[in-house]
Short mmCIF file of C-alpha atoms and ligand atoms in Angstrom, two decimals:
data_model
loop_
_atom_site.label_atom_id
_atom_site.label_comp_id
_atom_site.label_asym_id
_atom_site.label_seq_id
_atom_site.Cartn_x
_atom_site.Cartn_y
_atom_site.Cartn_z
CA MET A 1 -2.61 15.66 2.13
CA PHE A 2 -4.41 18.27 0.21
CA ILE A 3 -6.85 16.53 -1.92
CA VAL A 4 -8.58 17.82 -4.83
CA VAL A 5 -12.21 15.93 -5.55
CA GLY A 6 -13.72 16.55 -8.81
CA VAL A 7 -17.31 14.83 -9.26
CA THR A 8 -19.06 15.10 -12.33
CA GLY A 9 -21.99 14.42 -13.70
CA GLY A 10 -22.39 10.78 -14.09
CA ILE A 11 -25.14 8.34 -11.44
CA ALA A 12 -21.57 7.09 -10.14
CA ALA A 13 -21.33 10.75 -8.44
CA TYR A 14 -23.46 9.43 -5.27
CA LYS A 15 -20.10 6.25 -4.85
CA ALA A 16 -18.30 9.53 -4.43
CA VAL A 17 -19.54 10.41 -1.52
CA ASN A 18 -18.29 7.40 -0.23
CA ILE A 19 -14.28 8.44 -1.59
CA VAL A 20 -14.72 12.05 -0.13
CA ARG A 21 -15.76 9.45 3.38
CA LEU A 22 -12.89 7.45 3.09
CA LEU A 23 -9.90 10.18 2.58
CA VAL A 24 -11.32 12.24 5.22
CA LYS A 25 -11.24 9.73 7.50
CA ALA A 26 -7.10 8.81 6.39
CA GLY A 27 -7.11 12.34 7.14
CA HIS A 28 -6.61 13.82 4.37
CA ASP A 29 -7.59 17.88 3.88
CA VAL A 30 -10.25 17.38 1.19
CA HIS A 31 -11.80 19.47 -1.16
CA VAL A 32 -14.70 18.03 -3.55
CA VAL A 33 -15.00 20.28 -6.82
CA PRO A 34 -18.53 18.99 -8.41
CA THR A 35 -19.76 19.80 -11.79
CA ASP A 36 -22.84 21.64 -12.30
CA ASP A 37 -24.35 18.14 -13.61
CA ALA A 38 -23.33 16.42 -10.83
CA LEU A 39 -25.44 18.74 -8.21
CA ARG A 40 -27.92 17.21 -10.18
CA PHE A 41 -27.52 14.00 -8.57
CA VAL A 42 -25.92 14.85 -5.13
CA GLY A 43 -26.59 17.90 -3.78
CA LEU A 44 -24.07 20.45 -2.56
CA PRO A 45 -24.24 19.93 1.31
CA THR A 46 -23.66 16.07 1.53
CA TRP A 47 -20.02 17.35 -0.19
CA GLU A 48 -19.52 19.74 2.16
CA ALA A 49 -20.63 17.53 5.70
CA THR A 50 -18.97 14.69 4.10
CA SER A 51 -15.52 17.21 2.58
CA ARG A 52 -15.87 19.23 6.46
CA ASN A 53 -14.94 22.10 3.96
CA PRO A 54 -17.16 24.64 1.88
CA VAL A 55 -17.93 23.81 -1.77
CA THR A 56 -18.44 25.87 -4.44
CA THR A 57 -18.84 25.19 -8.27
CA SER A 58 -18.12 28.24 -9.89
CA VAL A 59 -14.53 30.06 -10.74
CA HIS A 60 -17.12 33.78 -9.54
CA ASP A 61 -17.70 32.29 -6.05
CA ASP A 62 -14.44 33.16 -3.13
CA VAL A 63 -12.69 35.47 -5.95
CA PRO A 64 -10.49 37.34 -3.82
CA ARG A 65 -9.07 34.12 -2.77
CA VAL A 66 -8.47 33.52 -6.53
CA ARG A 67 -10.19 30.04 -6.40
CA HIS A 68 -10.07 29.36 -9.91
CA VAL A 69 -6.21 28.49 -8.99
CA ALA A 70 -5.87 28.09 -5.36
CA LEU A 71 -7.54 24.87 -5.35
CA GLY A 72 -5.21 23.25 -8.22
CA GLN A 73 -2.08 24.87 -6.72
CA ALA A 74 -2.45 23.69 -3.19
CA ALA A 75 -3.06 20.13 -3.86
CA ASP A 76 -1.03 17.21 -3.83
CA LEU A 77 -3.53 14.99 -5.54
CA VAL A 78 -6.16 15.73 -7.89
CA LEU A 79 -8.91 12.56 -7.92
CA ILE A 80 -12.05 12.96 -10.72
CA ALA A 81 -14.18 10.24 -9.62
CA PRO A 82 -16.87 9.35 -11.45
CA ALA A 83 -15.14 10.98 -14.81
CA THR A 84 -17.91 10.92 -17.22
CA ALA A 85 -17.16 10.89 -21.34
CA ASN A 86 -17.36 14.42 -21.45
CA THR A 87 -15.62 15.65 -19.06
CA LEU A 88 -12.14 13.51 -20.26
CA ALA A 89 -12.87 14.84 -23.94
CA LYS A 90 -13.06 18.68 -22.01
CA MET A 91 -9.37 17.87 -19.89
CA ALA A 92 -7.69 16.43 -23.51
CA ALA A 93 -9.03 19.36 -25.09
CA GLY A 94 -7.80 21.66 -21.72
CA LEU A 95 -11.04 23.20 -21.45
CA ALA A 96 -11.47 25.75 -18.79
CA ASP A 97 -15.45 27.28 -18.34
CA ASP A 98 -15.87 25.76 -14.94
CA LEU A 99 -14.17 25.47 -11.37
CA LEU A 100 -13.22 21.87 -12.13
CA GLY A 101 -11.67 23.15 -15.64
CA THR A 102 -9.40 25.77 -13.98
CA THR A 103 -8.26 23.57 -11.09
CA LEU A 104 -7.04 20.56 -13.78
CA LEU A 105 -4.70 23.31 -15.65
CA ALA A 106 -3.53 24.90 -12.36
CA THR A 107 -2.45 21.85 -10.89
CA THR A 108 0.92 20.19 -10.81
CA ALA A 109 -0.21 17.04 -8.79
CA PRO A 110 -0.93 13.93 -10.01
CA VAL A 111 -4.29 13.56 -11.56
CA VAL A 112 -5.92 10.33 -11.36
CA VAL A 113 -9.38 9.89 -13.48
CA ALA A 114 -11.81 7.21 -12.29
CA PRO A 115 -14.15 6.85 -15.69
CA ALA A 116 -17.84 5.90 -15.64
CA MET A 117 -19.94 5.64 -18.89
CA HIS A 118 -21.81 2.92 -20.96
CA THR A 119 -19.43 0.68 -22.37
CA GLU A 120 -20.62 2.30 -26.50
CA MET A 121 -19.41 5.58 -24.81
CA TRP A 122 -16.62 3.99 -23.45
CA ARG A 123 -15.21 1.65 -26.57
CA HIS A 124 -16.20 5.36 -29.11
CA PRO A 125 -12.65 6.39 -31.17
CA ALA A 126 -13.28 10.18 -29.41
CA THR A 127 -13.11 8.45 -25.54
CA ARG A 128 -9.64 6.22 -26.81
CA GLN A 129 -8.37 9.33 -28.01
CA ASN A 130 -9.15 11.59 -24.97
CA ILE A 131 -7.74 8.93 -22.85
CA ALA A 132 -4.31 7.89 -24.81
CA THR A 133 -4.10 11.91 -24.94
CA LEU A 134 -4.70 12.42 -21.25
CA ALA A 135 -2.28 9.31 -20.51
CA ALA A 136 0.42 10.42 -22.74
CA ARG A 137 0.14 13.59 -20.30
CA GLY A 138 0.42 11.67 -17.37
CA VAL A 139 -2.48 11.47 -16.24
CA HIS A 140 -3.13 8.30 -14.36
CA VAL A 141 -6.23 6.43 -15.59
CA ALA A 142 -7.97 4.13 -12.85
CA GLY A 143 -10.29 1.82 -14.03
CA PRO A 144 -13.07 1.33 -15.47
CA ALA A 145 -14.48 -1.80 -14.10
CA ASP A 146 -15.90 -4.41 -16.56
CA GLY A 147 -20.14 -4.74 -14.49
CA GLU A 148 -23.45 -4.14 -14.23
CA LEU A 149 -24.40 -0.60 -15.88
CA THR A 150 -27.11 1.82 -15.36
CA GLY A 151 -30.16 0.37 -16.87
CA GLY A 152 -29.51 -3.01 -16.87
CA ASP A 153 -26.56 -2.94 -19.68
CA SER A 154 -23.57 -4.44 -18.34
CA GLY A 155 -19.59 -3.94 -19.70
CA PRO A 156 -16.56 -1.99 -19.41
CA GLY A 157 -17.93 1.64 -18.11
CA ARG A 158 -18.58 0.49 -14.23
CA MET A 159 -16.64 2.95 -11.63
CA LEU A 160 -14.13 1.06 -9.84
CA GLU A 161 -15.29 0.57 -6.24
CA PRO A 162 -14.50 3.72 -3.78
CA ASP A 163 -11.92 1.49 -1.98
CA ASP A 164 -9.78 0.20 -5.46
CA ILE A 165 -10.08 4.05 -6.60
CA VAL A 166 -9.12 5.18 -2.96
CA ALA A 167 -6.02 2.42 -2.85
CA ARG A 168 -4.80 3.45 -6.19
CA ALA A 169 -4.95 7.40 -5.82
CA LEU A 170 -3.06 7.04 -2.84
CA ALA A 171 -0.24 5.04 -4.21
CA ILE A 172 0.79 7.13 -6.69
CA CYS A 173 2.09 9.95 -4.40
CA ARG A 174 4.48 8.44 -2.78
CA PRO A 175 7.53 11.34 -1.70
CA HIS A 176 9.75 12.52 -4.89
CA ASP A 177 12.34 10.69 -3.47
CA LEU A 178 14.40 10.56 -6.72
CA ALA A 179 13.94 14.33 -7.70
CA GLY A 180 16.56 15.38 -9.77
CA LEU A 181 18.04 11.62 -10.73
CA HIS A 182 18.28 10.40 -14.48
CA VAL A 183 17.57 6.75 -14.52
CA ALA A 184 18.07 4.21 -16.95
CA ILE A 185 16.24 0.72 -17.41
CA SER A 186 16.52 -1.72 -19.95
CA THR A 187 13.38 -4.13 -20.24
CA GLY A 188 11.76 -6.70 -23.17
CA GLY A 189 13.59 -9.21 -24.82
CA THR A 190 15.44 -9.15 -27.03
CA ARG A 191 15.59 -11.21 -30.44
CA GLU A 192 18.45 -12.29 -32.42
CA PRO A 193 17.99 -12.91 -36.35
CA ILE A 194 18.60 -15.69 -37.54
CA ASP A 195 17.58 -14.98 -41.07
CA PRO A 196 14.78 -12.23 -42.13
CA VAL A 197 11.89 -14.29 -40.88
CA ARG A 198 13.49 -16.10 -37.12
CA PHE A 199 14.45 -14.95 -34.19
CA ILE A 200 15.92 -16.32 -31.00
CA GLY A 201 13.93 -14.94 -28.03
CA ASN A 202 12.31 -15.38 -25.04
CA ARG A 203 9.39 -14.52 -23.13
CA SER A 204 9.80 -11.54 -21.68
CA SER A 205 6.97 -8.80 -21.45
CA GLY A 206 8.99 -5.79 -20.25
CA ARG A 207 5.81 -5.32 -17.84
CA GLN A 208 8.33 -5.23 -15.06
CA GLY A 209 10.47 -2.40 -16.62
CA ALA A 210 7.68 -0.39 -17.76
CA ALA A 211 6.59 -0.28 -14.26
CA LEU A 212 9.39 0.73 -12.91
CA ALA A 213 9.98 3.69 -15.90
CA ARG A 214 6.23 4.51 -14.32
CA ALA A 215 7.30 4.51 -10.81
CA ALA A 216 10.44 6.34 -10.96
CA ALA A 217 8.78 9.17 -13.08
CA GLU A 218 6.14 9.37 -10.78
CA ARG A 219 8.90 9.32 -7.93
CA GLY A 220 10.62 12.66 -9.63
CA ALA A 221 13.55 11.11 -11.99
CA ASP A 222 14.27 11.74 -15.47
CA VAL A 223 13.83 8.30 -16.67
CA VAL A 224 15.26 6.63 -20.72
CA LEU A 225 13.41 2.89 -21.30
CA VAL A 226 15.23 0.86 -23.70
CA ALA A 227 12.76 -1.03 -24.40
CA ALA A 228 12.70 -4.53 -26.74
CA HIS A 229 9.90 -5.97 -28.10
CA VAL A 230 7.67 -4.71 -25.86
CA ASP A 231 3.75 -4.42 -27.03
CA ASP A 232 2.30 -0.41 -27.72
CA GLY A 233 -0.18 -1.49 -24.46
CA VAL A 234 2.77 -2.18 -21.97
CA LEU A 235 4.40 0.95 -23.19
CA ALA A 236 1.71 2.92 -22.97
CA GLU A 237 1.74 1.77 -19.17
CA ALA A 238 5.24 4.20 -18.81
CA SER A 239 3.45 6.78 -21.04
CA HIS A 240 4.59 10.11 -18.87
CA PRO A 241 6.10 13.21 -19.70
CA HIS A 242 9.73 12.58 -17.69
CA ILE A 243 9.98 9.28 -19.75
CA THR A 244 12.15 8.72 -22.85
CA VAL A 245 11.42 5.66 -24.88
CA VAL A 246 14.31 4.07 -27.16
CA ARG A 247 14.13 0.96 -29.07
CA ALA A 248 16.75 -1.40 -29.11
CA SER A 249 15.98 -5.24 -30.62
CA THR A 250 19.26 -7.04 -30.85
CA ALA A 251 21.66 -7.36 -27.70
CA ALA A 252 24.27 -5.69 -29.49
CA GLU A 253 21.54 -2.62 -30.45
CA LEU A 254 21.00 -2.88 -26.36
CA LYS A 255 23.89 -3.09 -25.68
CA THR A 256 24.90 0.58 -27.65
CA ALA A 257 21.31 2.25 -26.48
CA MET A 258 22.43 1.55 -22.13
CA THR A 259 25.62 2.75 -22.92
CA ASP A 260 24.51 5.88 -24.16
CA ALA A 261 21.64 6.35 -21.68
CA ALA A 262 23.92 5.23 -18.61
CA ALA A 263 26.71 7.98 -19.38
CA ASP A 264 24.59 10.25 -17.28
CA ALA A 265 22.56 8.23 -14.98
CA ASP A 266 22.42 8.26 -11.86
CA ALA A 267 21.28 5.03 -11.39
CA VAL A 268 21.07 2.18 -13.82
CA VAL A 269 18.68 -1.43 -14.10
CA MET A 270 18.77 -4.06 -16.36
CA ALA A 271 15.63 -5.31 -16.81
CA ALA A 272 15.92 -6.82 -20.07
CA ALA A 273 16.10 -10.52 -20.55
CA VAL A 274 19.28 -10.32 -22.89
CA ALA A 275 19.77 -12.89 -25.23
CA ASP A 276 22.96 -14.83 -24.13
CA TYR A 277 24.27 -16.14 -27.51
CA ARG A 278 23.43 -15.05 -30.85
CA PRO A 279 23.60 -17.32 -34.37
CA ALA A 280 27.19 -17.27 -35.72
CA SER A 281 25.61 -15.57 -38.78
CA THR A 282 22.20 -14.23 -40.14
CA SER A 283 21.52 -15.55 -43.45
CA ASP A 284 20.13 -12.35 -45.82
CA ALA A 285 17.70 -15.33 -47.22
CA LYS A 286 15.42 -17.31 -45.39
CA LEU A 287 16.95 -20.85 -44.90
CA THR A 288 14.82 -23.46 -47.03
CA LYS A 289 14.61 -27.44 -46.38
CA GLU A 290 15.37 -27.59 -49.25
CA ALA A 291 18.39 -26.10 -49.37
CA ALA A 292 19.35 -28.59 -46.29
CA GLU A 293 22.12 -30.83 -47.21
CA ARG A 294 20.73 -33.36 -44.68
CA PRO A 295 17.28 -33.52 -42.34
CA GLY A 296 17.49 -31.87 -39.22
CA ARG A 297 19.91 -28.60 -38.61
CA THR A 298 22.32 -27.32 -36.26
CA LEU A 299 22.95 -23.82 -35.53
CA ASP A 300 25.68 -22.13 -34.64
CA LEU A 301 25.85 -19.98 -31.18
CA VAL A 302 28.69 -17.17 -30.45
CA GLU A 303 28.06 -15.71 -27.00
CA THR A 304 26.82 -12.25 -26.80
CA GLU A 305 28.18 -9.75 -24.76
CA ASP A 306 27.03 -8.57 -21.08
CA VAL A 307 25.37 -5.93 -20.96
CA LEU A 308 25.28 -5.33 -17.46
CA ALA A 309 28.48 -6.62 -16.58
CA SER A 310 30.31 -3.71 -19.38
CA LEU A 311 28.05 -1.10 -17.81
CA VAL A 312 29.22 -2.02 -14.42
CA ARG A 313 33.14 -2.17 -15.68
CA GLY A 314 32.21 2.03 -17.81
CA ARG A 315 30.48 3.05 -14.55
CA ARG A 316 30.35 6.67 -13.74
CA ALA A 317 31.05 7.74 -9.97
CA ALA A 318 27.85 7.40 -6.97
CA GLN A 319 26.08 5.50 -10.34
CA THR A 320 23.93 2.64 -8.47
CA ILE A 321 23.45 -0.27 -11.24
CA VAL A 322 20.15 -2.87 -10.22
CA GLY A 323 20.67 -6.15 -11.98
CA PHE A 324 17.56 -8.81 -12.58
CA ALA A 325 18.67 -12.64 -12.16
CA ALA A 326 15.86 -14.68 -13.87
CA GLU A 327 15.84 -17.92 -11.71
CA THR A 328 14.16 -21.17 -12.34
CA SER A 329 15.27 -22.82 -8.60
CA HIS A 330 13.54 -22.24 -5.87
CA GLY A 331 14.01 -21.60 -1.85
CA ASP A 332 18.07 -21.55 -0.51
CA GLU A 333 18.99 -22.40 -3.82
CA LEU A 334 17.38 -19.65 -5.52
CA LEU A 335 19.55 -17.36 -2.86
CA GLU A 336 22.69 -19.48 -3.28
CA ARG A 337 22.23 -18.61 -7.55
CA GLY A 338 21.63 -15.41 -6.84
CA ARG A 339 24.25 -14.48 -5.18
CA ARG A 340 27.25 -16.04 -7.23
CA LYS A 341 25.34 -14.12 -10.07
CA LEU A 342 25.43 -10.68 -8.35
CA GLU A 343 29.72 -11.44 -6.87
CA ARG A 344 30.17 -12.37 -10.90
CA LYS A 345 27.67 -9.14 -12.39
CA GLY A 346 29.74 -6.74 -9.60
CA CYS A 347 26.33 -5.02 -9.56
CA ASP A 348 25.10 -2.86 -6.42
CA LEU A 349 21.75 -5.11 -6.04
CA LEU A 350 20.40 -8.50 -7.45
CA VAL A 351 16.89 -8.53 -7.91
CA VAL A 352 15.87 -12.03 -7.91
CA ASN A 353 13.20 -13.60 -9.27
CA GLU A 354 11.41 -17.12 -9.72
CA VAL A 355 10.39 -18.16 -13.23
CA GLY A 356 8.65 -20.86 -14.43
CA TRP A 357 6.13 -22.27 -17.27
CA GLN A 358 3.44 -20.27 -15.58
CA THR A 359 5.51 -17.85 -13.09
CA GLY A 360 6.99 -14.73 -14.02
CA PHE A 361 6.67 -14.05 -17.27
CA GLU A 362 4.04 -12.19 -18.66
CA ALA A 363 1.96 -12.16 -15.13
CA ALA A 364 0.59 -9.05 -14.38
CA THR A 365 2.16 -10.19 -11.04
CA ASN A 366 5.97 -10.76 -9.78
CA SER A 367 7.63 -11.82 -6.26
CA VAL A 368 11.20 -10.85 -5.79
CA VAL A 369 14.04 -10.67 -3.56
CA VAL A 370 16.49 -8.24 -3.40
CA LEU A 371 20.21 -8.88 -2.51
CA ALA A 372 22.63 -6.41 -2.27
CA ALA A 373 26.89 -6.25 -2.81
CA GLY A 374 27.82 -9.05 -0.13
CA GLY A 375 25.04 -11.46 -0.77
CA ASP A 376 22.44 -9.69 2.16
CA VAL A 377 18.66 -9.83 1.90
CA VAL A 378 18.04 -6.25 1.76
CA ALA A 379 13.35 -6.20 0.50
CA GLU A 380 11.67 -8.70 -0.38
CA ALA A 381 8.15 -7.97 -2.44
CA SER A 382 5.52 -9.95 -3.77
CA GLY A 383 2.28 -7.84 -5.61
CA THR A 384 1.60 -6.39 -8.93
CA LYS A 385 4.55 -5.44 -11.12
CA ARG A 386 3.78 -1.82 -9.88
CA GLU A 387 4.79 -2.42 -5.90
CA VAL A 388 7.69 -4.74 -6.76
CA ALA A 389 8.33 -2.19 -8.95
CA ASP A 390 8.41 0.91 -5.94
CA ALA A 391 10.24 -1.73 -3.22
CA VAL A 392 13.03 -1.64 -6.16
CA TRP A 393 13.48 1.83 -5.99
CA ASP A 394 13.04 2.17 -2.13
CA ALA A 395 15.76 -0.35 -2.15
CA VAL A 396 17.98 1.63 -4.83
CA VAL A 397 17.31 4.49 -2.63
CA ALA A 398 18.51 2.83 0.73
CA ALA A 399 21.36 2.34 -1.08
CA ARG A 400 22.33 4.95 -1.99
N1 CTP B 1 22.36 -9.55 -18.88
C1 CTP B 1 22.89 -8.18 -19.98
N2 CTP B 1 23.92 -9.09 -20.86
C2 CTP B 1 23.44 -10.44 -21.27
C3 CTP B 1 22.77 -10.91 -20.36
C4 CTP B 1 22.13 -10.79 -19.53
O1 CTP B 1 23.03 -7.37 -19.61
N3 CTP B 1 23.91 -10.91 -22.43
C5 CTP B 1 21.71 -9.08 -17.78
C6 CTP B 1 20.40 -9.03 -17.51
O2 CTP B 1 19.65 -7.52 -17.95
C7 CTP B 1 19.91 -8.98 -15.90
C8 CTP B 1 21.14 -9.94 -15.44
O3 CTP B 1 21.97 -9.64 -16.35
O4 CTP B 1 19.69 -7.71 -15.82
C9 CTP B 1 21.33 -11.52 -15.46
O5 CTP B 1 20.38 -11.86 -16.10
P1 CTP B 1 20.32 -13.62 -16.06
O6 CTP B 1 20.01 -13.82 -18.08
O7 CTP B 1 19.42 -13.80 -15.25
O8 CTP B 1 21.85 -14.42 -16.03
P2 CTP B 1 23.42 -14.49 -16.94
O9 CTP B 1 23.91 -13.34 -16.96
O10 CTP B 1 22.43 -14.68 -18.45
O11 CTP B 1 23.43 -16.28 -16.62
P3 CTP B 1 22.96 -17.66 -16.50
O12 CTP B 1 22.21 -17.06 -17.79
O13 CTP B 1 23.73 -18.13 -16.87
O14 CTP B 1 21.67 -17.64 -15.37
#
């Protein structure tokens, strides 16, 4: 890959030498674009020697080759490490007063920033807003870590370690194997109201669906993400120019939103935890103990519609439909339950994951088995929710 490494003026610039070395060692064509300030920390010969390519900082160098845009146009990936607060602000504003700025404006490649600064600067509202702006534009923010900072301070702001940054940056550069596809994904957990202040809900955080959306968008798809009660922090992980978020609350609202989104979707993924039952009636007034005729209370429940089964019934030609199965059983029984569910639902793939008091929900990691129609195991994945998401999309690509 043609990788541009932007280095900006922070002390962590000395660690970026190792990032360049690791990328070159992995066989990539690395072009370093330091800012003038970065060169006060690490000199130009070091960047040329480690990257094995010529290095310049000015838009006035190598003019016949239109270097101010050529690097950005050629890049498969742009990685800025360290990214100072000043550089993040310039990126958010779209400033292009040096070679790094013009390169960033000229590129359509994925951009990863590895921030490094003191905690106060990282927490400043200006930096927070710049990070949010960049994330909304699809820039990947790797770190920072919480740890020792220059001058004896400690806290969030330390640049991630070079091998971690390299691993994250390369993971983002997946092939665009979903390019041109429309996908509809549901995530989160529905809430069925009992009265204006109470509901029947579940513990789904929506993280797996957000990771599925992000992975799909980065692999080239246009995504509609139907989110039921997902925190803004989790949805921020799914912020990407090719992801449209639609909010839904109840199973019935989620069904309407997913039916709309599925109408022109090539792939549909039902990762949401949809309530199987809702209260038979919803009270407009808060239910009180005072009004109860006797101690205790019985709530009458009626079944909600099965959204996945309904999407399968109404599917368009060549649409791939993926269901999820959250099960508290393990081993063979988990698979058997998954196979029965797959047959009942009629979807093409079923992602079976074990859940429990401590497993599955609300966690950053997940472990799944993917079954294909007929019951064969076509994939197994465990790791971050992003890794699981990529394994699910690999299975979708293979199934299509
Ligand atoms: N699902 C759905 N509509 C519902 C319930 C579930 O679309 N009313 C979908 C989920 O989004 C998931 C799949 O069906 O993709 C399986 O959900 P799960 O809760 O594991 O299974 P249930 O069908 O609810 O069966 P059970 O609770 O008996 O295991």
